[in-house]
Coordinates of C-alpha atoms and ligand atoms in Angstrom, one line a residue:
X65 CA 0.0 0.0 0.0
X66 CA 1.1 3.3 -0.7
X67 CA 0.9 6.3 1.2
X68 CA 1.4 8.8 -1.2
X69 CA -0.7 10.8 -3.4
X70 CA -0.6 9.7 -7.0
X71 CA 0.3 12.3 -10.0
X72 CA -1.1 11.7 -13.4
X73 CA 1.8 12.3 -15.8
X74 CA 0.0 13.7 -19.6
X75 CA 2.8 13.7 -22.3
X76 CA 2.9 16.3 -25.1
X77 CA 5.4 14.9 -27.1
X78 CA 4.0 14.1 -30.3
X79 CA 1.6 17.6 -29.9
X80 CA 3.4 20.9 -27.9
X81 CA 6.9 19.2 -28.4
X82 CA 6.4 18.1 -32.1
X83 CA 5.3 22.2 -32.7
X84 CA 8.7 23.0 -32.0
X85 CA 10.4 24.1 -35.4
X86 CA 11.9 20.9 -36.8
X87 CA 11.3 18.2 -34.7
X88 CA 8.4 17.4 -37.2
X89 CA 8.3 13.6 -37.0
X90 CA 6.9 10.5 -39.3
X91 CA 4.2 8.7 -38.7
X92 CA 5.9 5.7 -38.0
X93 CA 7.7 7.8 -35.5
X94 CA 4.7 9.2 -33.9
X95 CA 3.2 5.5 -33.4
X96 CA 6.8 4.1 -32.4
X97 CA 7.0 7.0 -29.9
X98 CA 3.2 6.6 -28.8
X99 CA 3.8 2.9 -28.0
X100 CA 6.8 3.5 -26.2
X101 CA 4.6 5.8 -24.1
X102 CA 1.9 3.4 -23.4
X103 CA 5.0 0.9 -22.4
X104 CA 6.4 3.2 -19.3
X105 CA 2.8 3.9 -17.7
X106 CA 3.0 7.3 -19.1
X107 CA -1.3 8.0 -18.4
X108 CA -2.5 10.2 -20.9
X109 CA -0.8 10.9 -24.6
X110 CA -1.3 13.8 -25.9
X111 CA -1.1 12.4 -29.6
X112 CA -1.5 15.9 -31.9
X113 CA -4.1 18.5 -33.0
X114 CA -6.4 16.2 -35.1
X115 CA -7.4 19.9 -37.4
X116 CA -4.0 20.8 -38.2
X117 CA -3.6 18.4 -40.8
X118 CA -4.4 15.1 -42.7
X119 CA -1.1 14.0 -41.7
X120 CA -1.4 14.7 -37.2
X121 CA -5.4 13.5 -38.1
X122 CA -4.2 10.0 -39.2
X123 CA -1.4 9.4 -36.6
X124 CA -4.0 10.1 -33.6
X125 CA -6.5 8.3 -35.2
X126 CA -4.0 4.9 -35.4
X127 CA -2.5 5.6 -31.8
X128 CA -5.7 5.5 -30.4
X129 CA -6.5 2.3 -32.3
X130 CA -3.3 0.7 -31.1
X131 CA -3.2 2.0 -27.3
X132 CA -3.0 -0.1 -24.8
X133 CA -3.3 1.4 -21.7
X134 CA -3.0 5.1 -22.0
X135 CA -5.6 7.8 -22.2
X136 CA -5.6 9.1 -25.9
X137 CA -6.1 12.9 -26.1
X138 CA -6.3 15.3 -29.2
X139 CA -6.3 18.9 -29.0
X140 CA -9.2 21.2 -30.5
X141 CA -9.7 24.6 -30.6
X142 CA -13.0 26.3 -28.9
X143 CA -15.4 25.7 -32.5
X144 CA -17.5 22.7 -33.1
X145 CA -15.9 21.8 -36.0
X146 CA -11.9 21.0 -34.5
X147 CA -13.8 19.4 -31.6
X148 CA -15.9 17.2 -34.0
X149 CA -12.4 16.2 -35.9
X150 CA -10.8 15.8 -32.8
X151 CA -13.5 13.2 -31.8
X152 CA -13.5 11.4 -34.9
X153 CA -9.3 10.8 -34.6
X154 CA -9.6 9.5 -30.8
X155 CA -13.0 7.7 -30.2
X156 CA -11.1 4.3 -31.7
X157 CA -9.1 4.7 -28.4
X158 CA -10.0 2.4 -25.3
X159 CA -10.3 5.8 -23.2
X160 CA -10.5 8.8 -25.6
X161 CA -9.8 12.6 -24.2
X162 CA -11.1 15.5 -26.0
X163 CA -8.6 19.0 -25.0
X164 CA -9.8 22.0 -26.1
X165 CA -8.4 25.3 -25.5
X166 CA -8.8 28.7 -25.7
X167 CA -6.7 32.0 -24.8
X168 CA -8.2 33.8 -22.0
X169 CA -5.6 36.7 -21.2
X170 CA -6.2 40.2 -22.4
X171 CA -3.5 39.7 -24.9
X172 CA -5.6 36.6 -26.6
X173 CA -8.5 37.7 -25.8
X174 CA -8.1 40.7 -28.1
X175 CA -6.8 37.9 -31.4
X176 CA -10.5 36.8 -31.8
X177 CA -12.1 40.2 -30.9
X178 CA -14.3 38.1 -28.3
X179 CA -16.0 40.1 -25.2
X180 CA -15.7 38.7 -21.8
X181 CA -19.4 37.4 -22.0
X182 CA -19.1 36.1 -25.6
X183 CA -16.1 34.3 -24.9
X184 CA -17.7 32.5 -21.8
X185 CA -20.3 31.6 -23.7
X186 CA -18.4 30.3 -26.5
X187 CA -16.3 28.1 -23.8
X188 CA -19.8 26.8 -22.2
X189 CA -21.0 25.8 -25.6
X190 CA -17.6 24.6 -26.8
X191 CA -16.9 22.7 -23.8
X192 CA -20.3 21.2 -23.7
X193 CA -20.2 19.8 -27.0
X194 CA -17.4 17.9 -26.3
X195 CA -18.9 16.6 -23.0
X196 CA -21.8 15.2 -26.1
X197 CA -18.9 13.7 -27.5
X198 CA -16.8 12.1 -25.2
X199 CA -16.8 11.4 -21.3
X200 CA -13.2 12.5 -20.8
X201 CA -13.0 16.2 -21.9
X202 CA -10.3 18.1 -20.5
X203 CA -10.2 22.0 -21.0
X204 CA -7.6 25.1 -21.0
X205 CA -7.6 28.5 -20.6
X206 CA -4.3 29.4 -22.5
X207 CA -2.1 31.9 -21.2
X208 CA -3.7 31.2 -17.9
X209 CA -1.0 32.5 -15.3
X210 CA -1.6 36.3 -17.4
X211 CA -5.2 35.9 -16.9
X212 CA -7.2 38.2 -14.4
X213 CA -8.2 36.4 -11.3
X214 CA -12.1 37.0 -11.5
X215 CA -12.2 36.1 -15.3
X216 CA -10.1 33.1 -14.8
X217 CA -12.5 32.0 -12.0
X218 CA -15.3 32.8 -13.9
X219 CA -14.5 30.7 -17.1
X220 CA -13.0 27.6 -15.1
X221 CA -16.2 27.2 -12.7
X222 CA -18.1 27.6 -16.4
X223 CA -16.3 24.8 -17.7
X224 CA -16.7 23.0 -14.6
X225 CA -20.4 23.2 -14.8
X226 CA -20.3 22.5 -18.3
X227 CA -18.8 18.8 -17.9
X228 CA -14.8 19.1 -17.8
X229 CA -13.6 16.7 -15.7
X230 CA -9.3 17.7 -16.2
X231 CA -8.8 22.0 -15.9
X232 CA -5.9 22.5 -17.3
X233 CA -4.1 25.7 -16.0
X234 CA -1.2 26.4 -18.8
X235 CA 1.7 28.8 -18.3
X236 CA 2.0 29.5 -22.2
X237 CA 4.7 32.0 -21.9
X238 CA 6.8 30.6 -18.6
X239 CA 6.2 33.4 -17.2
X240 CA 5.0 32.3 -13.8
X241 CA 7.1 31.3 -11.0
X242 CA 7.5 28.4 -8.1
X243 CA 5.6 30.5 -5.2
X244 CA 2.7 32.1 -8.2
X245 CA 2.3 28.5 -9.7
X246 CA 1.6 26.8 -6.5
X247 CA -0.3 29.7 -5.1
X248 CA -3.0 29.7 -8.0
X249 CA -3.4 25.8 -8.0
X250 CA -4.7 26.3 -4.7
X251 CA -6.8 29.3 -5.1
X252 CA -8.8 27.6 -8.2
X253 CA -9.5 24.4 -6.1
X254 CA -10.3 26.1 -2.7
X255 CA -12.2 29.1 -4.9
X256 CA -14.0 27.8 -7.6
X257 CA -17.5 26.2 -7.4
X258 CA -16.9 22.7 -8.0
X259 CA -13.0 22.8 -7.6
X260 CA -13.0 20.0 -5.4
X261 CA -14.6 17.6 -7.9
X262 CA -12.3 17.7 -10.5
X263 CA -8.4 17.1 -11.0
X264 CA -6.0 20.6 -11.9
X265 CA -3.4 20.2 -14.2
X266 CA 0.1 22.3 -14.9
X267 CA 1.4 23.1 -18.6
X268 CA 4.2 24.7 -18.0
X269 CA 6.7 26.2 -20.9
X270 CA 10.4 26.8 -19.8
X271 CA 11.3 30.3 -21.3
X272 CA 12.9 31.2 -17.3
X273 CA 14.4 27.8 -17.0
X274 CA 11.3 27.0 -14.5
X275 CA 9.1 25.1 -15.9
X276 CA 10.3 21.7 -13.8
X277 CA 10.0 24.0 -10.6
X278 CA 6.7 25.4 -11.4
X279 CA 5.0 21.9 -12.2
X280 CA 6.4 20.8 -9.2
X281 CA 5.4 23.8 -7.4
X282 CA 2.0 23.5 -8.6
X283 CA 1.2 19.9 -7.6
X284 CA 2.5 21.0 -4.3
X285 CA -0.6 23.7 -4.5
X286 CA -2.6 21.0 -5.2
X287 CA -2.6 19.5 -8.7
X288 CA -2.6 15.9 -9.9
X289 CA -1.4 16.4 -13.7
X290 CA 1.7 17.3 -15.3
X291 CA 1.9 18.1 -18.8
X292 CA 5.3 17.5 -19.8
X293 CA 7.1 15.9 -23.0
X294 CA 10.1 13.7 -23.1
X295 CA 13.5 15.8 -22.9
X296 CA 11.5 19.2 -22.1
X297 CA 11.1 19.0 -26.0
X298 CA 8.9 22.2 -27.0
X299 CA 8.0 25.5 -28.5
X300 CA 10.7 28.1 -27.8
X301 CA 12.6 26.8 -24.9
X302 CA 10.3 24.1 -24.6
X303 CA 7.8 22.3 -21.8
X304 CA 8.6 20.6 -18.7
X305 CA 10.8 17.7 -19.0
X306 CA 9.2 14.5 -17.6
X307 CA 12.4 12.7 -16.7
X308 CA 13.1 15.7 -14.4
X309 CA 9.4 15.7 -12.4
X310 CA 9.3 11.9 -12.6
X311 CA 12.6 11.3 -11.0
X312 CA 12.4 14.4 -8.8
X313 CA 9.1 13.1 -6.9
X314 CA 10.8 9.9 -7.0
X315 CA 14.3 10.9 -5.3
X316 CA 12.7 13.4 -3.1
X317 CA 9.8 11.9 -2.0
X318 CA 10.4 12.8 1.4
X319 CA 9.7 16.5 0.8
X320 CA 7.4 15.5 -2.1
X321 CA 5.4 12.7 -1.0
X322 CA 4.3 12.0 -4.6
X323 CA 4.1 9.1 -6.1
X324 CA 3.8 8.1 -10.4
X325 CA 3.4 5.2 -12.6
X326 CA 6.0 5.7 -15.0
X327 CA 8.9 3.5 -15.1
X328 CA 11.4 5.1 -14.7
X329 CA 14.0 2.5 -16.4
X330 CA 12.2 3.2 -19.6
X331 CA 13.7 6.6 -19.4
X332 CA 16.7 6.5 -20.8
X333 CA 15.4 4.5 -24.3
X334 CA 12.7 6.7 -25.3
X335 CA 15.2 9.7 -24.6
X336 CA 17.2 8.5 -27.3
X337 CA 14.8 7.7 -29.4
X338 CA 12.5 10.9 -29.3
X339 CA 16.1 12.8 -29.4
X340 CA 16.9 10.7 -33.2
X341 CA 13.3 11.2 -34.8
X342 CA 13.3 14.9 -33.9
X343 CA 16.6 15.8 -34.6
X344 CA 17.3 17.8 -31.4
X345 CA 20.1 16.7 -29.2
X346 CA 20.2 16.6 -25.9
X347 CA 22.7 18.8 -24.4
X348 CA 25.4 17.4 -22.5
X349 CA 24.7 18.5 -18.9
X350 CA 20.9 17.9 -19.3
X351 CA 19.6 16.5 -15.9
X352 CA 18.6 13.1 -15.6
X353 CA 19.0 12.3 -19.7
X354 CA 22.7 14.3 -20.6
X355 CA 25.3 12.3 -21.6
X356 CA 27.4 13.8 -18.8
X357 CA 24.4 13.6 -16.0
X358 CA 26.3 10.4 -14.4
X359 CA 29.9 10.9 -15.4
X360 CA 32.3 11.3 -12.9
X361 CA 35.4 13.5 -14.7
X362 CA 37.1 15.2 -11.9
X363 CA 39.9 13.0 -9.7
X364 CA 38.4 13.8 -6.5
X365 CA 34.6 13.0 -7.9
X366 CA 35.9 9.7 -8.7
X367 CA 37.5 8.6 -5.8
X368 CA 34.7 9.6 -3.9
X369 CA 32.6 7.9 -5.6
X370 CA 34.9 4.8 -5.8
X371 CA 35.0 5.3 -1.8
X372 CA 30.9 5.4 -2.1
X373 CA 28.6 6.0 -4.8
X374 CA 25.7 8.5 -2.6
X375 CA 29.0 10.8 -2.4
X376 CA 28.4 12.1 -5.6
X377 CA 25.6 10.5 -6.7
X378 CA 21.6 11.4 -5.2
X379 CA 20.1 8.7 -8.1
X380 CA 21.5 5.4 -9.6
X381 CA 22.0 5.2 -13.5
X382 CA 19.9 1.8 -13.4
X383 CA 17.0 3.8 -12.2
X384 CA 17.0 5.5 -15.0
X385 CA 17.5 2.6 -17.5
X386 CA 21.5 3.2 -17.8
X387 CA 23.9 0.4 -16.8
X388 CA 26.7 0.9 -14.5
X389 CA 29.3 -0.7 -16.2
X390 CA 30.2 0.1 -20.1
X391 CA 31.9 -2.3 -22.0
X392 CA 32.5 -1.8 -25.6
X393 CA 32.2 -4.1 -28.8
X394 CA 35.2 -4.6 -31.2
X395 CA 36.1 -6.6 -33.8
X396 CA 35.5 -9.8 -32.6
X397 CA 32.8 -9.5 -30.6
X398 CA 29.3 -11.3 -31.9
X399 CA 25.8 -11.2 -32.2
X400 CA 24.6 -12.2 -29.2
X401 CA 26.9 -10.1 -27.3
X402 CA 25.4 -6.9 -29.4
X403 CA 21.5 -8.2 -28.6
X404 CA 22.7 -8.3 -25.0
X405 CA 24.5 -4.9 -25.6
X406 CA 20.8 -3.5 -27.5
X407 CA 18.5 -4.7 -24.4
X408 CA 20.8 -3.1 -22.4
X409 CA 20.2 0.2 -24.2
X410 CA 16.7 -0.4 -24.8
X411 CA 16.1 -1.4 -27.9
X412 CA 13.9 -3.9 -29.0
X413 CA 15.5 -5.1 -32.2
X414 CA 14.0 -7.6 -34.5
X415 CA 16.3 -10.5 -36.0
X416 CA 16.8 -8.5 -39.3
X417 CA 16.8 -5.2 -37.8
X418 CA 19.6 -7.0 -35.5
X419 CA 21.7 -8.6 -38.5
X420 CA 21.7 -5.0 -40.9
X421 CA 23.1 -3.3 -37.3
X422 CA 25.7 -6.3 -36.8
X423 CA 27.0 -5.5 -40.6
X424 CA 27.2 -1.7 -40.1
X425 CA 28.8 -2.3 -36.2
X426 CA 32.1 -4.7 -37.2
X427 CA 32.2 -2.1 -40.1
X428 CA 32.6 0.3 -37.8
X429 CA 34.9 -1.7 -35.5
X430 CA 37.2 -2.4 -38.7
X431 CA 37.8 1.4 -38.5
X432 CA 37.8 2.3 -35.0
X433 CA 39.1 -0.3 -32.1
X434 CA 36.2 -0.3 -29.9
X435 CA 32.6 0.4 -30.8
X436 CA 30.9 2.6 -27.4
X437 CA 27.3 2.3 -26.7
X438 CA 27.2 5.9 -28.2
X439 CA 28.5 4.5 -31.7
X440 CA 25.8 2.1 -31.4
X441 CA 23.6 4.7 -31.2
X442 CA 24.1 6.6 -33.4
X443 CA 24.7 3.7 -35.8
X444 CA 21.2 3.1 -34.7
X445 CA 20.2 6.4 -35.6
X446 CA 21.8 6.3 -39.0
X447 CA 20.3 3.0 -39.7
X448 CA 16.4 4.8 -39.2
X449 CA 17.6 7.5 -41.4
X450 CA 18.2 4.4 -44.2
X451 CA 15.0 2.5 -43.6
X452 CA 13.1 5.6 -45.0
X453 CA 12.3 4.9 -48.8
X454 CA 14.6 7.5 -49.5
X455 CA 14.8 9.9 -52.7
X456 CA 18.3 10.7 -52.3
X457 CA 21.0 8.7 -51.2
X458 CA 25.1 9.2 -51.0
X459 CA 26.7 6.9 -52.9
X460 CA 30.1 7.6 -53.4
X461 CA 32.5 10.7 -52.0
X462 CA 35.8 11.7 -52.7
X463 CA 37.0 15.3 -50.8
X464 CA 40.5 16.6 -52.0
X465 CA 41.7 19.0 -49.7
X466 CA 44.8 21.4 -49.6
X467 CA 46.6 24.2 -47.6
X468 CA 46.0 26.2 -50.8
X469 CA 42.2 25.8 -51.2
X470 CA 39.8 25.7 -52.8
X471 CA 38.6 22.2 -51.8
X472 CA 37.3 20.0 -54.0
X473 CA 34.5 17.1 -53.7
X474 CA 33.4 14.3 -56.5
X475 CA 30.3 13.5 -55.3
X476 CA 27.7 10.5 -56.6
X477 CA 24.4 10.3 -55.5
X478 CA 21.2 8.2 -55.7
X479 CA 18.5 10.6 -57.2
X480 CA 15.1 8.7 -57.8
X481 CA 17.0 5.4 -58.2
X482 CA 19.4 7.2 -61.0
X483 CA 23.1 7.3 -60.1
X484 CA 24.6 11.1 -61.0
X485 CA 28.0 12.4 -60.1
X486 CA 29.4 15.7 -59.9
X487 CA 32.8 17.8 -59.1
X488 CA 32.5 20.8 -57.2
X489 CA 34.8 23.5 -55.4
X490 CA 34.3 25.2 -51.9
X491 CA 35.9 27.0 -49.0
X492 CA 36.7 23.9 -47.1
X493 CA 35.4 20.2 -47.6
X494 CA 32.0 20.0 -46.0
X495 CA 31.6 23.6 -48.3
X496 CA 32.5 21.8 -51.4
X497 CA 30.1 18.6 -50.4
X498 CA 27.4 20.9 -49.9
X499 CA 27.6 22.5 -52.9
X500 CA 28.0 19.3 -55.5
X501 CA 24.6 18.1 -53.6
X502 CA 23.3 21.8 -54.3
X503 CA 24.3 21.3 -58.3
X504 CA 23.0 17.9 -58.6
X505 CA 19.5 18.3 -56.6
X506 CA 19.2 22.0 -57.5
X507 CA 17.0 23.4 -54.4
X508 CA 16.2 26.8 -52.2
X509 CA 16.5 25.7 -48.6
X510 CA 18.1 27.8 -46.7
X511 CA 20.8 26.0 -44.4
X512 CA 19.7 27.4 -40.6
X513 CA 22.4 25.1 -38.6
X514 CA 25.5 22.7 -39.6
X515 CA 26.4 21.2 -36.0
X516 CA 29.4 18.5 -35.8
X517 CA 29.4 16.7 -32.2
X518 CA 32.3 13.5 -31.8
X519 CA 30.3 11.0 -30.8
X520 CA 33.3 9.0 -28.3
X521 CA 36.8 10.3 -27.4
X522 CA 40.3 9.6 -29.7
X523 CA 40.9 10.8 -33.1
X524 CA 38.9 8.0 -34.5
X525 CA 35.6 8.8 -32.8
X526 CA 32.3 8.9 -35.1
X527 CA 31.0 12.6 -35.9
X528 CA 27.7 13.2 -35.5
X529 CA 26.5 15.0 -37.6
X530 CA 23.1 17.8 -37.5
X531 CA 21.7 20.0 -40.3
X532 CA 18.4 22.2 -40.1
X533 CA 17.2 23.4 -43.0
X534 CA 14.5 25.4 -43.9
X535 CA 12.4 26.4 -47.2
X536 CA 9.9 28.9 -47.5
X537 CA 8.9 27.8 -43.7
X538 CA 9.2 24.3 -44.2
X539 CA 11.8 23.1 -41.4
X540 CA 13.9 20.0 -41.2
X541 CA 16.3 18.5 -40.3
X542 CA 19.0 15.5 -40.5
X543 CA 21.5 13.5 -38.8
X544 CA 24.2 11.3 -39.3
X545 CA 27.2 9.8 -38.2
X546 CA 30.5 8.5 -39.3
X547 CA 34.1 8.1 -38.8
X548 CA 34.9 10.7 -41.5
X549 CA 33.0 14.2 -41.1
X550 CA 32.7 15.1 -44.3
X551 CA 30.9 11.6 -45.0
X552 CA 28.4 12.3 -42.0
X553 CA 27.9 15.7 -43.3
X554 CA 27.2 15.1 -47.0
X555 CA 24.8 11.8 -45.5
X556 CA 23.1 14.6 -43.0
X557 CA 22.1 17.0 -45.5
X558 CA 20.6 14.7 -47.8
X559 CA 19.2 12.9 -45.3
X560 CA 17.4 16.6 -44.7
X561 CA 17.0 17.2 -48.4
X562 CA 14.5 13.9 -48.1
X563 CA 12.9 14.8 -45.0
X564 CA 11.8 18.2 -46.8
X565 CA 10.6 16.5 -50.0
X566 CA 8.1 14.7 -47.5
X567 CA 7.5 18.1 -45.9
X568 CA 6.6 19.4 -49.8
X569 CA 4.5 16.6 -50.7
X570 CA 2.5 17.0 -47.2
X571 CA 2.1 20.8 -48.3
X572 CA 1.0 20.4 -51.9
X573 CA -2.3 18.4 -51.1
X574 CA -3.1 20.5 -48.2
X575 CA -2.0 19.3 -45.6
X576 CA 0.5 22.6 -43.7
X577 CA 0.4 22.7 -40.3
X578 CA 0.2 26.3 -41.3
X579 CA -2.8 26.3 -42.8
X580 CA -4.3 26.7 -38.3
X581 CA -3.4 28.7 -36.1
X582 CA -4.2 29.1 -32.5
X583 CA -5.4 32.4 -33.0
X584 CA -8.8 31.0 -35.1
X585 CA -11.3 29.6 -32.6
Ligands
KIV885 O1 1.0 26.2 -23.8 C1 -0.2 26.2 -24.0 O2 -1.0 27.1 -23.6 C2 -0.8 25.1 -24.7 C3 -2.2 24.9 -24.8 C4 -2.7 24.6 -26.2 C5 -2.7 23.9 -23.8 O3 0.0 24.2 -25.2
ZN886 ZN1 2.0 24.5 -24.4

């Protein structure tokens, strides 16, 4: 039996964090991610925005057929018609959510030229249709924490009356803090008619670097949701990182006597894998999730922890789904020793899937003496990149390069199944690569970021590799990784370049994320 009170965890990944300017994910990725969800008790997915697009209206639709035990919930503005779509993408799910929003501060009040009155009646009408709909509706005032007290009150206890079960109290702009967050949590319960009854939730965006503290600020007030996505992946400087409230009720439970179902061993896999199908790394010194959150660098760090672990350490890498101990792969080591390795790191590989990353792993090994659990990775990652039915592929790359520039690079790529080569001249290698892909698949996208990360220590280390590019407001991005940088970075690009023919495609027939905005209700 436990004795502490239990937090709902709701995930935004695949909706707040998938808004964030490329990180726009497949639809295999979406259901991949979903399941992986379901898997680590995560309560509620947030799956997408069901209006936005043919595209987010499919992949909701087919999570909620597949869910297991998760809540599925799409998001809908405050008309009939998004809230009608929305029902139609989650009502396949065993327990369907309707979320619908609307702004409420001066600010957003003024976008739709709405009254006070006509906007609470628009959000008793709105809310009550979806209560017609569905018995799980969940609803938002957005930019709540800028909103008046007295209007606030008044539209939640409408939306109370009106059949929402889940008010959920957003923080659009991160612009609250710790002492404010858990302050208004408990005003709305104690305040509102009806407070009691039903369970307050915190969205909370991270523009002040609070967003962890204020979610955990506001369940102290009172709440019993976070709204969160996987490596605080969101809109400007993005939501609340679940890994961070998770393991923080969990290490400090004696000051936060809080209590989840996620497992938190799962952590660590869909960390990796929602950092590869976005394309946004996770920074080094990230908490819980960074590469360097468990390292021990420092001489005096080590022997303390060699002496005992709790010196330095407050939370145990297993918890978290890491190992303690590292050993790498070389040459000779074989296939069951790289299954062990892949359980270890949390994926679930399928005997083919298994054999292709075998191949590619004592390639690797042939080049560099030991293969990490990082190469893996990101041989991992490279591997997802090939799996797409891609448009473009590198074939063949040969870089010249000189004190006495200009560089030079004879390039051969796939282009619809049709091999074509090129030479072409720049100011340094990875210029000269760019630009015999730029002659031979003549396009416009700009290129917003070029980002070269070394995967392990030693001259030989793998390059990871990261381009963003963007055209005409289309965003995305690549990744790859190899031994040689110019390889990664000629493989990276294109691997964009065939990310943002998908993106084209999804725009000609209609389907832009553009084409809503959260201004319409
Ligand atoms: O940040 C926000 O206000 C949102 C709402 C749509 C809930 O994401
Ligand atoms: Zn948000």
């Amino acid at each position: 039996m436990t004795t502490t009170d239990r937090v709902v965890i709701f995930d935004t990944t695949l909706r707040d964090g998938e808004q964030s300017p490329g990180a726009t994910m497949t639809h295999e990725e979406k259901l991949e991610i979903a399941e992986m969800l379901d898997d680590m008790g995560v309560d509620i997915i947030e799956a997408g925005f069901p209006i936005a697009s043919e595209g987010d209206f499919n992949a909701v639709s087919e999570i909620a057929r597949r869910s297991k035990d998760a809540v599925i919930c799409g998001l809908s503005r405050a008309n009939f018609k998004d809230i009608d779509r929305c029902w139609e993408a989650v009502k396949n799910a065993g327990k369907p959510r309707i979320h619908t929003f609307i702004g409420t501060s001066p600010l957003h009040r003024a976008i739709p030229n709405l009254t006070q009155d006509e906007m609470a009646e628009r959000i008793h009408d709105t809310v009550t249709h979806a209560r017609n709909l569905c018995d799980n509706v969940q609803w938002s005032p957005m930019d709540a924490t800028r909103t008046e007290w007295d209007y606030l009150k008044r539209v939640v206890e409408i939306a109370i009356k009106a059949g929402a079960s889940t008010i959920n109290i957003p923080d659009t702009v991160g612009y609250t803090a710790p002492v404010e967050s858990a302050d208004l949590i408990r005003r709305l319960i104690a305040e509102c008619e009806g407070g009691e009854d039903v369970i307050f939730a915190t969205h909370c965006h991270n523009d002040l670097g609070m967003a962890t503290a204020n979610s955990l600020a506001a369940v102290e007030g009172g709440a019993r949701q976070i709204e969160c996505t996987i490596n605080g992946l969101g809109e400007r400087a993005g939501n609340t990182a679940l890994e961070e409230v998770v393991m923080a009720m969990k290490t400090r439970s004696d000051i936060m006597p809080f209590h989840t179902n996620v497992d938190t061993t799962k952590i660590m896999a869909i960390s990796r894998r929602v950092s590869t199908v976005s394309g946004f790394l996770v920074q080094p010194n990230k908490a819980i999730v960074g590469k360097n959150a468990f390292a021990h660098e420092s001489g005096i760090h080590q022997d303390g922890m060699l002496k005992n672990r709790e010196n330095f350490e407050i939370m145990r890498p297993e918890d978290i789904g890491l190992s303690g101990t590292s050993l790498p792969l070389g040459k000779h080591s074989g296939r069951a020793a790289l299954r062990a390795k892949m359980d270890e790191l949390g994926y679930d590989l399928g005997d083919n899937q298994l054999n292709d990353l075998f191949v590619r792993m004592k390639a690797l090994a042939d080049r560099k003496k030991e293969v990490f659990d990082e190469d893996l990775i990101a041989l991992m990652r490279d591997e997802a990149a090939d799996d797409q039915n891609e448009y473009l592929k590198v074939k063949r790359l040969r870089v010249v390069c000189g004190t006495d520039g200009p560089q030079e690079a004879e390039l051969t790529l796939e282009i619809d199944g049709e091999d074509k080569s090129i030479d072409a001249t720049g100011d340094g290698p990875v210029d000269a690569t760019f630009n015999a892909v730029k002659m031979l698949f003549p396009h416009n996208a700009r290129l917003e970021l070029y980002q070269v990360h070394a995967v392990t220590q030693g001259t030989d280390a793998q390059a990871t590799v990261s381009v963003r590019m963007n055209e005409e407001g289309r965003i995305a991005t690549g990744q790859s990784a190899d031994t040689d940088t110019v390889v990664a970075s000629a493989k990276a690009y294109v691997n964009a370049l065939n990310r943002l023919i998908v993106r084209r495609e999804q725009t000609d027939v209609g389907y832009d994320e553009k084409d809503v905005s959260y201004k319409d209700v």
